[in-house]
Amino acid sequence: MDKDTLRTNLSKEHIHMQDLLQSLVETTTDAISIRDMQGNILLINNAFEQIYGWTYEDLLNDPYCLVPEHLINETREIFRPIKFFGKKVSRYETIRRRKDGQIIHVSLSASPVRDTGGNMVGTSVIARDITDRKKAEEALRESDARYRVLVENTNDIISTYDVNMKKIFVSPSIELHLGYTLEEYLQADTFDFIHPDDVETIVNLRQTISIHKKIVQIETRFKHKNGSWVYLETRCVPILSENGQIEKYLLVSRNITERIQSEEALRKSEEQYRFIAENTVDFISVINQNGDVSYSSPSHMKKLGTDRIHFEKIHPDDSLFVCERFSYMLKEKIPIICEYRYMLENDNWIYLESRGIPFFGIDSECRHFFNITRDITERKQNEDLLMKTEKLSVIGELAASIAHEIRNPLTSLKGFIQFLQPEISGNTVITDVMLSELERINFIVSELLVLAKPQDLHVKPILLHSILENVVMFLESEANLKSININKEFRDTSVAINCEENQLKQVFINIMKNSLDATSENGEISIQTKLLNDNEVLIRFSDNGCGISKDLLARLGEPFYTTKEKGTGLGLLVSNKIIKDHQGTINITSEINKGTTVDITLPISI
């Protein structure tokens, strides 16, 4: 090839290379700028304007317009070695100000520009926008800082192990739970701390993770520095490489020693209470919120012949009451007590007392209900016996006065009959007196029979004042013998109460008898009734007798304790039981030499 042809080809190649370099400068995403030795701008590419926003004309007017003011001197110093010594600057990270005022992070690489003779004629700077990278690095640093604070301050033990189960990192909380310092724990072999019985579990765990590469959770025992064993619940997370292989393990361990100890204590407690429940004579059952029985103690079968209390075996007269009480407990979630009759397998009736108790969890939600039932047949029989004994005691004390009441009318009748025998048919006044006295005898005798003869309980609405009038009429003669005045103040004679009339009469007679015994001649006894509200009525018996001291008053109601010489001490005990059965209350106040007041409240029949 001749020289002219070679020169032509080289010229064409030079032109081609110049176009290629020009295209590269204009299409690159990095900002490129060239300055002369005086710092004047010679060239910028399109990426420069896109990154910084400044134009070529802007740089002509102010070569340092994109440099923050506080960095101008620093920038001059950085570029001094390039201008004077021809050195290069690589990846110098700094900040620049866009034309819109926004600060961006850039990485600068600068080098000298030389002519064909090798003389330095300027500098070129290639800038790359690293703002997003800086933000990511800052976010990563903040994230690392947060997680480091979390790891270093959490109560859980956070650790990492390599594939050979050698410790890489352990959080400082290891000392809190196991007593070892970080240095002591990291220097020792991992299996030195694990309970011998749990080593196989750890080995199997490692194999499972290697195969399935999934998170697993186990409980293991670690040896504390003081020699005790600590239970740790560990969640093991495999850390995988890009090709899916396990690089290391992340373990998050929580100290569950207290929970394990609590569970063990609970288990022992449950065993103890189950032993009690299965050997007690009471019938214990657990009822869910739907009313279904989930547990029944063996005592049901021993006593009742069935595994639980069956509703259909409750006495028909009591079944509605029992149903209402238990429905109320299930709805309102409050304890209830009810008594009822229950039929055994041999068709005999017994009395049961059931206590329903709601059980609440730690979240204050009602989980289930306990039903504790007791056979109170013997107690009911004893109460009936006490009531009968007290009736006999009252009848014995009243026998003399009743005999006197009967003797006087009989004497009058006998005298009038003897006097009027010749002409009885014509004297109507005398015959009227005789009939009145006979009626009085009939009343007294009938009241005596009421107290003496056992009566079946039959609750029905009865006017309160009629009961009190009958009691006063019954005891009025005894009061007259002692010149004791009985005052009655019945404010509302239309008040009715649901009661067993004979039992309530027994209570009022007991109280009136006590007042008559405690009141001297010419004394006074008052009976008052008063509506407390729409649902209750107050009956107050008060006297001006000898009264009772505070010490003795506190013992009233104890069986066989009495302040009377010939009393049994059962009257008030029986009276309390009767008033309680009628859903009422009884309260006694007294003062020596001033008298005694007995307040009885009873619900009104609506």
Short mmCIF file of C-alpha atoms in Angstrom, two decimals, residues 154-455:
data_model
loop_
_atom_site.label_atom_id
_atom_site.label_comp_id
_atom_site.label_asym_id
_atom_site.label_seq_id
_atom_site.Cartn_x
_atom_site.Cartn_y
_atom_site.Cartn_z
CA THR A 154 -33.50 -7.44 73.97
CA ASN A 155 -34.06 -10.02 76.69
CA ASP A 156 -34.04 -12.79 74.09
CA ILE A 157 -30.74 -14.45 73.28
CA ILE A 158 -29.87 -13.80 69.62
CA SER A 159 -27.01 -15.79 68.14
CA THR A 160 -25.59 -16.95 64.81
CA TYR A 161 -23.74 -20.19 64.09
CA ASP A 162 -21.90 -21.49 61.06
CA VAL A 163 -22.80 -24.76 59.34
CA ASN A 164 -20.57 -26.63 61.81
CA MET A 165 -22.47 -25.13 64.78
CA LYS A 166 -19.58 -22.88 65.77
CA LYS A 167 -20.61 -19.61 67.36
CA ILE A 168 -20.26 -16.48 65.20
CA PHE A 169 -22.22 -13.95 67.26
CA VAL A 170 -24.08 -13.99 70.61
CA SER A 171 -26.05 -11.08 72.07
CA PRO A 172 -25.04 -9.68 75.49
CA SER A 173 -28.29 -11.02 77.01
CA ILE A 174 -26.56 -14.40 77.34
CA GLU A 175 -25.13 -13.20 80.65
CA LEU A 176 -28.58 -12.25 81.93
CA HIS A 177 -29.99 -15.73 81.38
CA LEU A 178 -27.00 -18.11 81.70
CA GLY A 179 -24.61 -16.07 83.86
CA TYR A 180 -21.63 -16.34 81.47
CA THR A 181 -19.85 -13.33 80.03
CA LEU A 182 -19.71 -13.06 76.26
CA GLU A 183 -16.03 -14.03 76.28
CA GLU A 184 -16.68 -17.11 78.45
CA TYR A 185 -19.55 -18.28 76.32
CA LEU A 186 -17.84 -17.68 72.96
CA GLN A 187 -14.67 -19.49 73.98
CA ALA A 188 -16.42 -22.65 75.15
CA ASP A 189 -17.78 -25.38 72.90
CA THR A 190 -21.48 -25.09 72.10
CA PHE A 191 -22.37 -28.56 73.35
CA ASP A 192 -20.70 -27.90 76.73
CA PHE A 193 -23.80 -25.99 77.81
CA ILE A 194 -26.53 -28.27 76.44
CA HIS A 195 -28.16 -30.88 78.65
CA PRO A 196 -26.91 -34.39 77.69
CA ASP A 197 -30.47 -35.56 77.08
CA ASP A 198 -31.03 -32.72 74.59
CA VAL A 199 -27.88 -33.19 72.47
CA GLU A 200 -29.55 -35.76 70.23
CA THR A 201 -32.47 -33.38 69.73
CA ILE A 202 -30.06 -30.68 68.55
CA VAL A 203 -28.33 -33.05 66.14
CA ASN A 204 -31.66 -34.20 64.68
CA LEU A 205 -32.74 -30.59 64.39
CA ARG A 206 -29.66 -29.74 62.36
CA GLN A 207 -30.32 -32.64 60.00
CA THR A 208 -33.96 -31.61 59.59
CA ILE A 209 -33.00 -28.04 58.72
CA SER A 210 -30.32 -29.24 56.27
CA ILE A 211 -32.90 -31.30 54.40
CA HIS A 212 -35.97 -29.06 54.47
CA LYS A 213 -34.31 -25.64 54.92
CA LYS A 214 -37.27 -24.45 56.98
CA ILE A 215 -37.64 -22.64 60.30
CA VAL A 216 -37.97 -24.98 63.29
CA GLN A 217 -38.65 -24.44 66.99
CA ILE A 218 -37.50 -26.56 69.92
CA GLU A 219 -37.15 -26.48 73.71
CA THR A 220 -33.78 -27.32 75.22
CA ARG A 221 -32.03 -27.07 78.57
CA PHE A 222 -28.86 -25.03 78.97
CA LYS A 223 -26.56 -25.12 81.97
CA HIS A 224 -26.42 -21.92 83.99
CA LYS A 225 -23.12 -20.78 85.43
CA ASN A 226 -24.47 -21.56 88.93
CA GLY A 227 -25.12 -25.17 87.90
CA SER A 228 -28.91 -24.97 87.46
CA TRP A 229 -30.70 -25.79 84.22
CA VAL A 230 -32.38 -23.09 82.19
CA TYR A 231 -35.15 -23.90 79.71
CA LEU A 232 -34.82 -22.09 76.38
CA GLU A 233 -37.38 -22.02 73.61
CA THR A 234 -35.36 -21.53 70.43
CA ARG A 235 -36.47 -20.58 66.94
CA CYS A 236 -33.83 -21.61 64.40
CA VAL A 237 -33.79 -19.81 61.05
CA PRO A 238 -31.51 -21.07 58.22
CA ILE A 239 -29.73 -18.27 56.31
CA LEU A 240 -29.42 -19.29 52.65
CA SER A 241 -26.93 -18.21 50.00
CA GLU A 242 -27.87 -17.14 46.48
CA ASN A 243 -27.63 -20.72 45.29
CA GLY A 244 -29.99 -21.93 48.05
CA GLN A 245 -27.35 -23.48 50.31
CA ILE A 246 -27.27 -22.90 54.08
CA GLU A 247 -24.54 -20.41 54.99
CA LYS A 248 -25.31 -20.07 58.70
CA TYR A 249 -28.04 -20.32 61.32
CA LEU A 250 -29.84 -17.52 63.17
CA LEU A 251 -31.13 -18.57 66.60
CA VAL A 252 -33.57 -16.56 68.72
CA SER A 253 -33.87 -18.09 72.18
CA ARG A 254 -36.32 -17.15 74.92
CA ASN A 255 -35.98 -18.08 78.58
CA ILE A 256 -39.11 -20.10 79.47
CA THR A 257 -37.89 -21.50 82.78
CA GLU A 258 -40.56 -19.67 84.78
CA ARG A 259 -43.25 -20.84 82.36
CA ILE A 260 -42.06 -24.45 82.59
CA GLN A 261 -41.97 -24.21 86.38
CA SER A 262 -45.44 -22.65 86.41
CA GLU A 263 -46.75 -25.37 84.12
CA GLU A 264 -45.24 -28.02 86.38
CA ALA A 265 -46.74 -26.35 89.46
CA LEU A 266 -50.07 -26.13 87.64
CA ARG A 267 -49.89 -29.79 86.70
CA LYS A 268 -49.22 -30.77 90.31
CA SER A 269 -51.99 -28.44 91.47
CA GLU A 270 -54.39 -29.97 88.96
CA GLU A 271 -53.42 -33.44 90.17
CA GLN A 272 -54.11 -32.40 93.77
CA TYR A 273 -57.44 -30.79 92.98
CA ARG A 274 -58.43 -33.70 90.75
CA PHE A 275 -57.59 -36.04 93.63
CA ILE A 276 -59.79 -33.94 95.91
CA ALA A 277 -62.59 -33.74 93.34
CA GLU A 278 -62.52 -37.48 92.71
CA ASN A 279 -62.57 -38.39 96.39
CA THR A 280 -64.87 -35.80 97.91
CA VAL A 281 -68.44 -36.64 98.86
CA ASP A 282 -69.66 -33.45 97.19
CA PHE A 283 -70.74 -33.62 93.57
CA ILE A 284 -68.41 -31.43 91.47
CA SER A 285 -69.05 -30.72 87.81
CA VAL A 286 -67.79 -28.28 85.20
CA ILE A 287 -70.31 -26.64 82.86
CA ASN A 288 -69.46 -24.78 79.66
CA GLN A 289 -71.14 -21.57 78.49
CA ASN A 290 -73.79 -23.58 76.61
CA GLY A 291 -74.82 -25.40 79.80
CA ASP A 292 -73.23 -28.71 78.77
CA VAL A 293 -71.39 -30.73 81.44
CA SER A 294 -67.74 -31.30 80.53
CA TYR A 295 -66.65 -32.97 83.79
CA SER A 296 -68.37 -34.81 86.63
CA SER A 297 -66.70 -36.14 89.75
CA PRO A 298 -67.00 -39.89 90.53
CA SER A 299 -69.07 -39.04 93.62
CA HIS A 300 -72.09 -38.64 91.33
CA MET A 301 -72.06 -42.33 90.50
CA LYS A 302 -71.43 -43.38 94.09
CA LYS A 303 -74.34 -41.44 95.55
CA LEU A 304 -76.77 -40.80 92.69
CA GLY A 305 -76.17 -43.91 90.60
CA THR A 306 -75.61 -41.74 87.49
CA ASP A 307 -72.61 -39.89 86.13
CA ARG A 308 -74.26 -36.48 86.54
CA ILE A 309 -77.31 -34.66 87.85
CA HIS A 310 -80.18 -35.12 85.39
CA PHE A 311 -82.70 -32.31 85.16
CA GLU A 312 -85.67 -34.63 84.66
CA LYS A 313 -85.07 -36.19 88.10
CA ILE A 314 -85.52 -32.87 89.92
CA HIS A 315 -88.83 -32.60 91.75
CA PRO A 316 -91.49 -31.05 89.46
CA ASP A 317 -92.24 -28.35 92.05
CA ASP A 318 -88.54 -27.34 92.10
CA SER A 319 -87.53 -27.78 88.46
CA LEU A 320 -88.71 -24.35 87.28
CA PHE A 321 -86.88 -22.61 90.14
CA VAL A 322 -83.64 -24.55 89.44
CA CYS A 323 -83.88 -23.81 85.73
CA GLU A 324 -84.35 -20.08 86.39
CA ARG A 325 -81.43 -19.91 88.81
CA PHE A 326 -78.96 -21.67 86.51
CA SER A 327 -80.14 -19.70 83.48
CA TYR A 328 -79.56 -16.55 85.51
CA MET A 329 -76.02 -17.71 86.37
CA LEU A 330 -75.19 -18.50 82.73
CA LYS A 331 -76.52 -15.14 81.57
CA GLU A 332 -75.27 -12.79 84.32
CA LYS A 333 -72.13 -14.81 85.19
CA ILE A 334 -72.57 -14.42 88.95
CA PRO A 335 -72.62 -17.13 91.67
CA ILE A 336 -75.95 -18.68 92.65
CA ILE A 337 -77.24 -21.09 95.32
CA CYS A 338 -80.38 -23.17 95.12
CA GLU A 339 -81.96 -26.05 97.05
CA TYR A 340 -84.15 -28.69 95.46
CA ARG A 341 -85.41 -32.23 95.78
CA TYR A 342 -83.89 -34.98 93.66
CA MET A 343 -85.05 -38.54 92.96
CA LEU A 344 -82.54 -41.37 93.37
CA GLU A 345 -82.49 -44.58 91.38
CA ASN A 346 -84.49 -46.28 94.17
CA ASP A 347 -87.21 -43.59 93.79
CA ASN A 348 -86.35 -42.00 97.15
CA TRP A 349 -86.22 -38.22 97.38
CA ILE A 350 -83.18 -36.38 98.77
CA TYR A 351 -82.46 -32.69 99.23
CA LEU A 352 -79.55 -31.18 97.27
CA GLU A 353 -77.91 -27.77 97.58
CA SER A 354 -76.10 -26.58 94.43
CA ARG A 355 -73.64 -23.72 94.24
CA GLY A 356 -72.94 -22.38 90.76
CA ILE A 357 -69.69 -20.42 90.45
CA PRO A 358 -68.45 -18.74 87.22
CA PHE A 359 -64.73 -19.12 86.46
CA PHE A 360 -62.99 -16.17 84.80
CA GLY A 361 -59.69 -16.30 82.89
CA ILE A 362 -56.88 -13.77 83.11
CA ASP A 363 -58.56 -11.85 80.30
CA SER A 364 -61.68 -11.46 82.50
CA GLU A 365 -63.65 -13.67 80.12
CA CYS A 366 -65.89 -16.33 81.65
CA ARG A 367 -64.46 -19.71 80.58
CA HIS A 368 -66.80 -22.11 82.33
CA PHE A 369 -68.81 -22.68 85.50
CA PHE A 370 -68.27 -24.89 88.52
CA ASN A 371 -71.28 -26.60 90.07
CA ILE A 372 -70.67 -27.92 93.59
CA THR A 373 -73.60 -29.89 94.92
CA ARG A 374 -74.03 -31.31 98.43
CA ASP A 375 -76.53 -33.75 99.86
CA ILE A 376 -78.31 -31.77 102.59
CA THR A 377 -81.03 -34.31 103.33
CA GLU A 378 -79.75 -34.89 106.85
CA ARG A 379 -79.47 -31.17 107.46
CA LYS A 380 -83.03 -30.61 106.28
CA GLN A 381 -84.22 -33.40 108.54
CA ASN A 382 -82.39 -31.82 111.48
CA GLU A 383 -83.93 -28.44 110.66
CA ASP A 384 -87.39 -30.02 110.55
CA LEU A 385 -86.66 -31.71 113.86
CA LEU A 386 -85.55 -28.41 115.36
CA MET A 387 -88.71 -26.73 114.14
CA LYS A 388 -90.86 -29.46 115.61
CA THR A 389 -88.92 -29.31 118.89
CA GLU A 390 -89.41 -25.58 119.08
CA LYS A 391 -93.11 -25.96 118.39
CA LEU A 392 -93.39 -28.39 121.28
CA SER A 393 -91.45 -25.98 123.49
CA VAL A 394 -93.81 -23.12 122.60
CA ILE A 395 -96.86 -25.31 123.17
CA GLY A 396 -95.51 -26.38 126.57
CA GLU A 397 -94.95 -22.79 127.66
CA LEU A 398 -98.37 -21.75 126.45
CA ALA A 399 -100.18 -24.71 127.96
CA ALA A 400 -100.91 -22.99 131.28
CA SER A 401 -102.23 -19.79 129.73
CA ILE A 402 -104.23 -21.72 127.14
CA ALA A 403 -105.77 -23.84 129.92
CA HIS A 404 -106.64 -20.62 131.72
CA GLU A 405 -108.18 -19.17 128.56
CA ILE A 406 -110.27 -22.29 128.11
CA ARG A 407 -111.25 -22.52 131.83
CA ASN A 408 -112.62 -18.97 132.02
CA PRO A 409 -115.07 -19.29 129.11
CA LEU A 410 -116.14 -22.69 130.36
CA THR A 411 -116.79 -21.25 133.84
CA SER A 412 -118.84 -18.43 132.36
CA LEU A 413 -120.81 -20.84 130.20
CA LYS A 414 -121.41 -23.17 133.15
CA GLY A 415 -122.58 -20.30 135.43
CA PHE A 416 -124.88 -18.80 132.82
CA ILE A 417 -126.34 -22.16 131.94
CA GLN A 418 -127.08 -22.89 135.64
CA PHE A 419 -128.54 -19.42 136.14
CA LEU A 420 -130.64 -19.40 132.98
CA GLN A 421 -131.63 -23.03 133.00
CA PRO A 422 -135.30 -22.33 133.81
CA GLU A 423 -135.73 -19.57 131.25
CA ILE A 424 -132.79 -19.89 128.78
CA SER A 425 -135.00 -19.86 125.72
CA GLY A 426 -136.21 -16.30 126.39
CA ASN A 427 -132.93 -14.51 127.23
CA THR A 428 -131.09 -13.76 123.94
CA VAL A 429 -128.34 -11.58 125.51
CA ILE A 430 -127.08 -14.41 127.65
CA THR A 431 -127.18 -16.88 124.78
CA ASP A 432 -125.18 -14.43 122.60
CA VAL A 433 -122.45 -14.24 125.25
CA MET A 434 -122.36 -18.01 125.44
CA LEU A 435 -121.98 -18.31 121.65
CA SER A 436 -119.19 -15.65 121.64
CA GLU A 437 -117.26 -17.50 124.35
CA LEU A 438 -117.67 -20.78 122.54
CA GLU A 439 -116.29 -19.17 119.36
CA ARG A 440 -113.27 -17.90 121.31
CA ILE A 441 -112.62 -21.40 122.64
CA ASN A 442 -112.80 -22.75 119.10
CA PHE A 443 -110.28 -20.15 117.86
CA ILE A 444 -107.74 -20.82 120.61
CA VAL A 445 -107.97 -24.56 120.21
CA SER A 446 -107.59 -24.32 116.42
CA GLU A 447 -104.48 -22.15 116.79
CA LEU A 448 -103.03 -24.67 119.22
CA LEU A 449 -103.61 -27.45 116.73
CA VAL A 450 -101.85 -25.43 114.02
CA LEU A 451 -98.69 -25.28 116.13
CA ALA A 452 -98.87 -28.87 117.31
CA LYS A 453 -99.74 -30.66 114.08
CA PRO A 454 -97.08 -30.87 111.29
CA GLN A 455 -98.22 -29.05 108.17
#
